[in-house]
Each structure stands twice: as C-alpha cells, then as structure tokens.
Amino acid sequence: MSDDHARDETTPAGPPGLVLRSIDHDRRYVLGFPLHVAITVCADRAGACIRRLPRASWAGNAGAIGVRLARAGTGEEVVRIEPSPVVIRELGTPVFSLDPGACRRMLIDVSSYLPAGIEPESYALAIVYAAPPDRVESPPAPIELAAPSPEEQKELQRLAPEIARFGSWGRWTSLPPDGGAPVADRVEAGDPLRFNRILRTLMYGPDPLCDVDPALLDVLGGVYAPEAHALRAELHAARGDAARFAEQAELIRTRYPGLAYWIDRIEAGQSELGFVRACRARTRGGG
C-alpha cells in the first residue's frame, strides 16, 4: 500500500467541523426568569482550528442558538426555533476561534424562546448551535418549568419596566443601570436571578473588585458552578492573590477546559470585568 493511499484512509476529507461535547442544565427553572443552559463545542478532529464561530453567551445568543422543547409526557413539540447566525465582524458580531485541541463552553439564556402562556410542567429541551456550514444539536434534556411563587411574581412585576426598556435579561445584566447609580442587589441562593445579579454587582457595584468578598459566589451552584470558579479567579486576580488565582486557573483548565479562554484573558490583562470597570472609571472621571 502506498503512503498516499494510507493518508487517504486516515485523514478525513474536507474542512474540520464541530462536535457538541456536552450540555449542562439545571433540573428546575422558574417561568419569567432566565433559563440558562451551557453547551460545550469542540472540533471534530484533533489538531484542527476553526475560526469565526458565533459567540453565544448569557448576554446574547448571536442568532446562533435554536431550541426544541417538547412536553415530557406526550412528546408534543411546543417550541421549534431554528438558529439564524450572522457573523459580521465589522458590525461587532461576537465571534471566537477554536484553537487545536480547544473546546468552548457557552452559557446561554433561552427564556426568550418560550411562548407566552406556556404551561408549568416537565419538558425535554434540546439546544441547536449553528455556525454555518456547521450545525450541532444536543440530546433532549429533562427540565421542569415552574410557576413563579407570589414573591417571585412581585419581583417580575417590579422589574418588568426595566426589562422592557433593556429588551432582555442579558442586556439588563450587561448594560449600565439607568442613571449610573451603583448596583447593590441582594443575592440569595434560591433566587432565579442570582447569576445575573452577581454579574451586575461585579460590573456595576459600589465596591472595587479587590474588595468584593469571593463568598458572594457561593450561591452559584448547578449549571453556574464552572462560571463561579472563573469569577473567583477574577476576584483573586483583582486582589493580587497569585496563589489562589493559580489554584482556580488550574482547576478550570483541568476540570472545565471549555472556560480556559477566560483564564487566558485574565492572564493577558484582557478581563471583561476589568474592561467594564475601567470604562466606568473613565466615565466618572470625564475621560
């Protein structure tokens, strides 16, 4: 057998594609609040590099996310939405690259895909991620959509004008509050908004990042646990605690490699939290 023939049998033809490595989710969600799930994607072959992938995140899905939602009891499909990704760097569309051997975890909010009046019950949720010409779909994940408690309903009503003004939970979280007043949200373990409130506090809170107690992140379990470790790394870096930062960085790179890019950015001085904080400081100083 010739060397050329051997290469033909072992080397895949065509450009590399995507593989969905995992989907991570909580078991229960409260209707009206964010519905966060996380997908992790990687290249379908070792040593491949894939560029210009739409970067979906808790802040926005870049049109790259689709949803299949079916009733658990009957299999009746109640939501079927296809992705419609747009990747135009000149217009600021967020993109990322998968370097050889790398994977990427994306925590996304799909609550905006739920129809008004959807019944609280058990469902099977599948996520589609599209980065043309590639498209991957997760297996169905069992979730419960619960009705908000009276207290949660009051909070939804209180926040309704703000959410209408910002347009989504992601924009409410990522954009500066109206008037520029510091955010001082109270965060509790059972709060359906705990992740969003913590991010707002870290970006727009009254205290410098170096003074924020990492214990604030203890309420972030379940689907948020990997991101909680990355946020701890942010706070340890802000405090100048090199030893604890190194511990978190090693944990993420070994246990949650889909977030290794986050550690790389902190080490390169390109922290997104730091960027938001610096912009706030310039605005306050009139610079």
CSV table of C-alpha atoms in Angstrom, one decimal, residues 69-250:
chain,number,residue,atom,x,y,z
A,69,LEU,CA,-39.0,22.0,23.5
A,70,ALA,CA,-41.4,19.1,23.9
A,71,ARG,CA,-43.8,18.0,26.7
A,72,ALA,CA,-42.2,15.2,28.7
A,73,GLY,CA,-45.4,13.2,29.0
A,74,THR,CA,-46.6,13.2,25.4
A,75,GLY,CA,-43.6,14.2,23.3
A,76,GLU,CA,-45.7,17.0,21.8
A,77,GLU,CA,-43.3,19.7,20.4
A,78,VAL,CA,-44.3,23.2,21.7
A,79,VAL,CA,-41.3,25.2,20.6
A,80,ARG,CA,-39.2,24.7,17.4
A,81,ILE,CA,-36.9,27.7,16.6
A,82,GLU,CA,-34.1,27.5,14.1
A,83,PRO,CA,-30.8,29.4,14.6
A,84,SER,CA,-30.1,32.3,12.2
A,85,PRO,CA,-26.5,33.2,12.9
A,86,VAL,CA,-25.0,36.4,11.5
A,87,VAL,CA,-21.2,36.8,11.7
A,88,ILE,CA,-20.2,40.3,10.5
A,89,ARG,CA,-17.1,41.4,12.3
A,90,GLU,CA,-17.4,45.0,11.0
A,91,LEU,CA,-20.8,45.3,12.8
A,92,GLY,CA,-19.4,44.0,16.1
A,93,THR,CA,-20.9,40.5,15.9
A,94,PRO,CA,-19.1,38.5,18.6
A,95,VAL,CA,-17.0,35.6,17.3
A,96,PHE,CA,-14.3,33.3,18.6
A,97,SER,CA,-11.9,30.7,17.3
A,98,LEU,CA,-11.3,27.1,18.4
A,99,ASP,CA,-7.6,26.5,18.5
A,100,PRO,CA,-6.2,23.0,18.1
A,101,GLY,CA,-7.3,20.8,21.0
A,102,ALA,CA,-9.5,23.5,22.5
A,103,CYS,CA,-13.2,23.5,23.3
A,104,ARG,CA,-15.6,26.3,24.3
A,105,ARG,CA,-18.3,26.4,26.9
A,106,MET,CA,-21.1,28.9,26.3
A,107,LEU,CA,-23.6,29.6,29.0
A,108,ILE,CA,-26.8,30.8,27.2
A,109,ASP,CA,-30.3,32.0,28.2
A,110,VAL,CA,-33.1,30.6,26.1
A,111,SER,CA,-36.0,32.1,28.1
A,112,SER,CA,-36.9,34.5,25.3
A,113,TYR,CA,-37.8,31.5,23.1
A,114,LEU,CA,-40.6,30.4,25.4
A,115,PRO,CA,-44.1,31.3,24.1
A,116,ALA,CA,-46.3,33.5,26.3
A,117,GLY,CA,-48.6,31.4,28.5
A,118,ILE,CA,-46.6,28.2,28.3
A,119,GLU,CA,-47.8,25.8,31.0
A,120,PRO,CA,-45.6,25.0,34.0
A,121,GLU,CA,-44.8,21.3,33.7
A,122,SER,CA,-42.0,18.9,32.7
A,123,TYR,CA,-40.4,19.2,29.3
A,124,ALA,CA,-37.5,17.9,27.2
A,125,LEU,CA,-35.2,20.7,25.9
A,126,ALA,CA,-32.7,20.4,23.1
A,127,ILE,CA,-30.3,23.1,22.0
A,128,VAL,CA,-29.1,23.7,18.5
A,129,TYR,CA,-25.9,25.7,17.8
A,130,ALA,CA,-25.3,26.8,14.2
A,131,ALA,CA,-22.0,28.2,12.8
A,132,PRO,CA,-22.5,27.8,9.0
A,133,PRO,CA,-21.8,25.4,7.5
A,134,ASP,CA,-21.7,23.5,10.8
A,135,ARG,CA,-24.7,22.7,13.0
A,136,VAL,CA,-24.9,20.6,16.1
A,137,GLU,CA,-27.9,19.6,18.2
A,138,SER,CA,-27.9,18.4,21.8
A,139,PRO,CA,-29.8,15.4,23.1
A,140,PRO,CA,-33.1,16.3,24.9
A,141,ALA,CA,-32.5,17.4,28.5
A,142,PRO,CA,-35.2,16.9,31.1
A,143,ILE,CA,-36.3,20.1,32.8
A,144,GLU,CA,-39.2,21.4,34.8
A,145,LEU,CA,-40.7,24.8,34.2
A,146,ALA,CA,-42.3,26.0,37.4
A,147,ALA,CA,-44.7,28.8,38.0
A,148,PRO,CA,-43.3,31.7,40.0
A,149,SER,CA,-44.1,32.0,43.7
A,150,PRO,CA,-46.0,35.1,44.9
A,151,GLU,CA,-42.7,36.7,45.9
A,152,GLU,CA,-41.1,35.9,42.5
A,153,GLN,CA,-44.2,37.2,40.7
A,154,LYS,CA,-43.9,40.5,42.6
A,155,GLU,CA,-40.2,40.7,41.6
A,156,LEU,CA,-41.0,40.1,37.9
A,157,GLN,CA,-43.6,42.8,38.1
A,158,ARG,CA,-41.2,45.2,39.7
A,159,LEU,CA,-38.5,44.6,37.1
A,160,ALA,CA,-40.9,44.5,34.1
A,161,PRO,CA,-40.4,48.2,33.1
A,162,GLU,CA,-36.6,47.7,33.2
A,163,ILE,CA,-36.7,44.6,31.2
A,164,ALA,CA,-39.0,46.2,28.6
A,165,ARG,CA,-36.5,49.1,28.4
A,166,PHE,CA,-33.4,46.9,28.0
A,167,GLY,CA,-35.1,44.2,25.9
A,168,SER,CA,-33.7,41.1,27.5
A,169,TRP,CA,-32.3,39.7,30.7
A,170,GLY,CA,-28.9,39.6,29.1
A,171,ARG,CA,-28.9,43.3,28.2
A,172,TRP,CA,-30.4,44.2,31.7
A,173,THR,CA,-27.4,42.4,33.1
A,174,SER,CA,-24.6,43.7,30.9
A,175,LEU,CA,-25.6,47.4,30.3
A,176,PRO,CA,-25.1,50.2,32.8
A,177,PRO,CA,-28.2,50.8,35.0
A,178,ASP,CA,-30.2,53.9,34.2
A,179,GLY,CA,-28.8,57.0,35.9
A,180,GLY,CA,-25.4,55.3,36.5
A,181,ALA,CA,-26.2,54.5,40.1
A,182,PRO,CA,-24.1,51.7,41.6
A,183,VAL,CA,-25.9,48.3,41.7
A,184,ALA,CA,-26.4,46.9,45.2
A,185,ASP,CA,-28.6,43.9,44.6
A,186,ARG,CA,-29.1,41.4,47.3
A,187,VAL,CA,-28.3,37.8,46.2
A,188,GLU,CA,-29.8,34.7,47.8
A,189,ALA,CA,-29.2,31.0,47.0
A,190,GLY,CA,-32.8,30.3,45.7
A,191,ASP,CA,-33.1,33.5,43.6
A,192,PRO,CA,-33.7,32.7,39.9
A,193,LEU,CA,-31.8,35.9,39.1
A,194,ARG,CA,-28.7,35.1,41.3
A,195,PHE,CA,-26.3,34.8,38.4
A,196,ASN,CA,-27.4,38.0,36.7
A,197,ARG,CA,-27.5,39.9,39.9
A,198,ILE,CA,-23.9,38.8,40.8
A,199,LEU,CA,-22.7,39.8,37.3
A,200,ARG,CA,-24.3,43.3,37.7
A,201,THR,CA,-22.7,43.7,41.1
A,202,LEU,CA,-19.3,42.7,39.8
A,203,MET,CA,-19.6,45.1,36.9
A,204,TYR,CA,-21.5,48.0,38.4
A,205,GLY,CA,-21.4,47.5,42.2
A,206,PRO,CA,-20.2,50.2,44.6
A,207,ASP,CA,-17.1,48.4,45.7
A,208,PRO,CA,-13.8,47.9,43.8
A,209,LEU,CA,-13.4,44.3,42.6
A,210,CYS,CA,-10.5,43.9,45.0
A,211,ASP,CA,-12.9,44.5,47.9
A,212,VAL,CA,-15.6,42.1,46.8
A,213,ASP,CA,-15.8,39.0,49.0
A,214,PRO,CA,-15.5,35.8,46.9
A,215,ALA,CA,-18.1,34.3,49.3
A,216,LEU,CA,-20.6,36.2,47.2
A,217,LEU,CA,-20.2,33.4,44.6
A,218,ASP,CA,-21.1,30.6,47.0
A,219,VAL,CA,-24.8,30.7,45.8
A,220,LEU,CA,-23.7,29.8,42.2
A,221,GLY,CA,-24.1,26.0,42.1
A,222,GLY,CA,-25.6,23.7,39.5
A,223,VAL,CA,-25.3,25.0,35.9
A,224,TYR,CA,-23.4,28.0,37.2
A,225,ALA,CA,-20.6,26.2,39.1
A,226,PRO,CA,-18.0,26.4,36.3
A,227,GLU,CA,-18.6,30.1,35.8
A,228,ALA,CA,-18.4,30.6,39.6
A,229,HIS,CA,-14.8,29.3,39.5
A,230,ALA,CA,-13.9,31.7,36.7
A,231,LEU,CA,-15.4,34.6,38.6
A,232,ARG,CA,-13.5,33.6,41.7
A,233,ALA,CA,-10.3,33.7,39.6
A,234,GLU,CA,-11.3,37.2,38.5
A,235,LEU,CA,-11.7,38.3,42.2
A,236,HIS,CA,-8.4,36.7,43.2
A,237,ALA,CA,-6.6,38.4,40.3
A,238,ALA,CA,-8.1,41.7,41.3
A,239,ARG,CA,-6.9,41.2,44.9
A,240,GLY,CA,-3.4,40.3,43.7
A,241,ASP,CA,-3.7,36.9,45.3
A,242,ALA,CA,-1.5,35.0,42.8
A,243,ALA,CA,-1.6,31.7,44.7
A,244,ARG,CA,-5.4,31.5,44.9
A,245,PHE,CA,-5.7,32.7,41.3
A,246,ALA,CA,-3.3,29.9,40.2
A,247,GLU,CA,-5.5,27.3,42.1
A,248,GLN,CA,-8.6,28.4,40.2
A,249,ALA,CA,-6.8,28.6,36.9
A,250,GLU,CA,-5.5,25.0,37.3
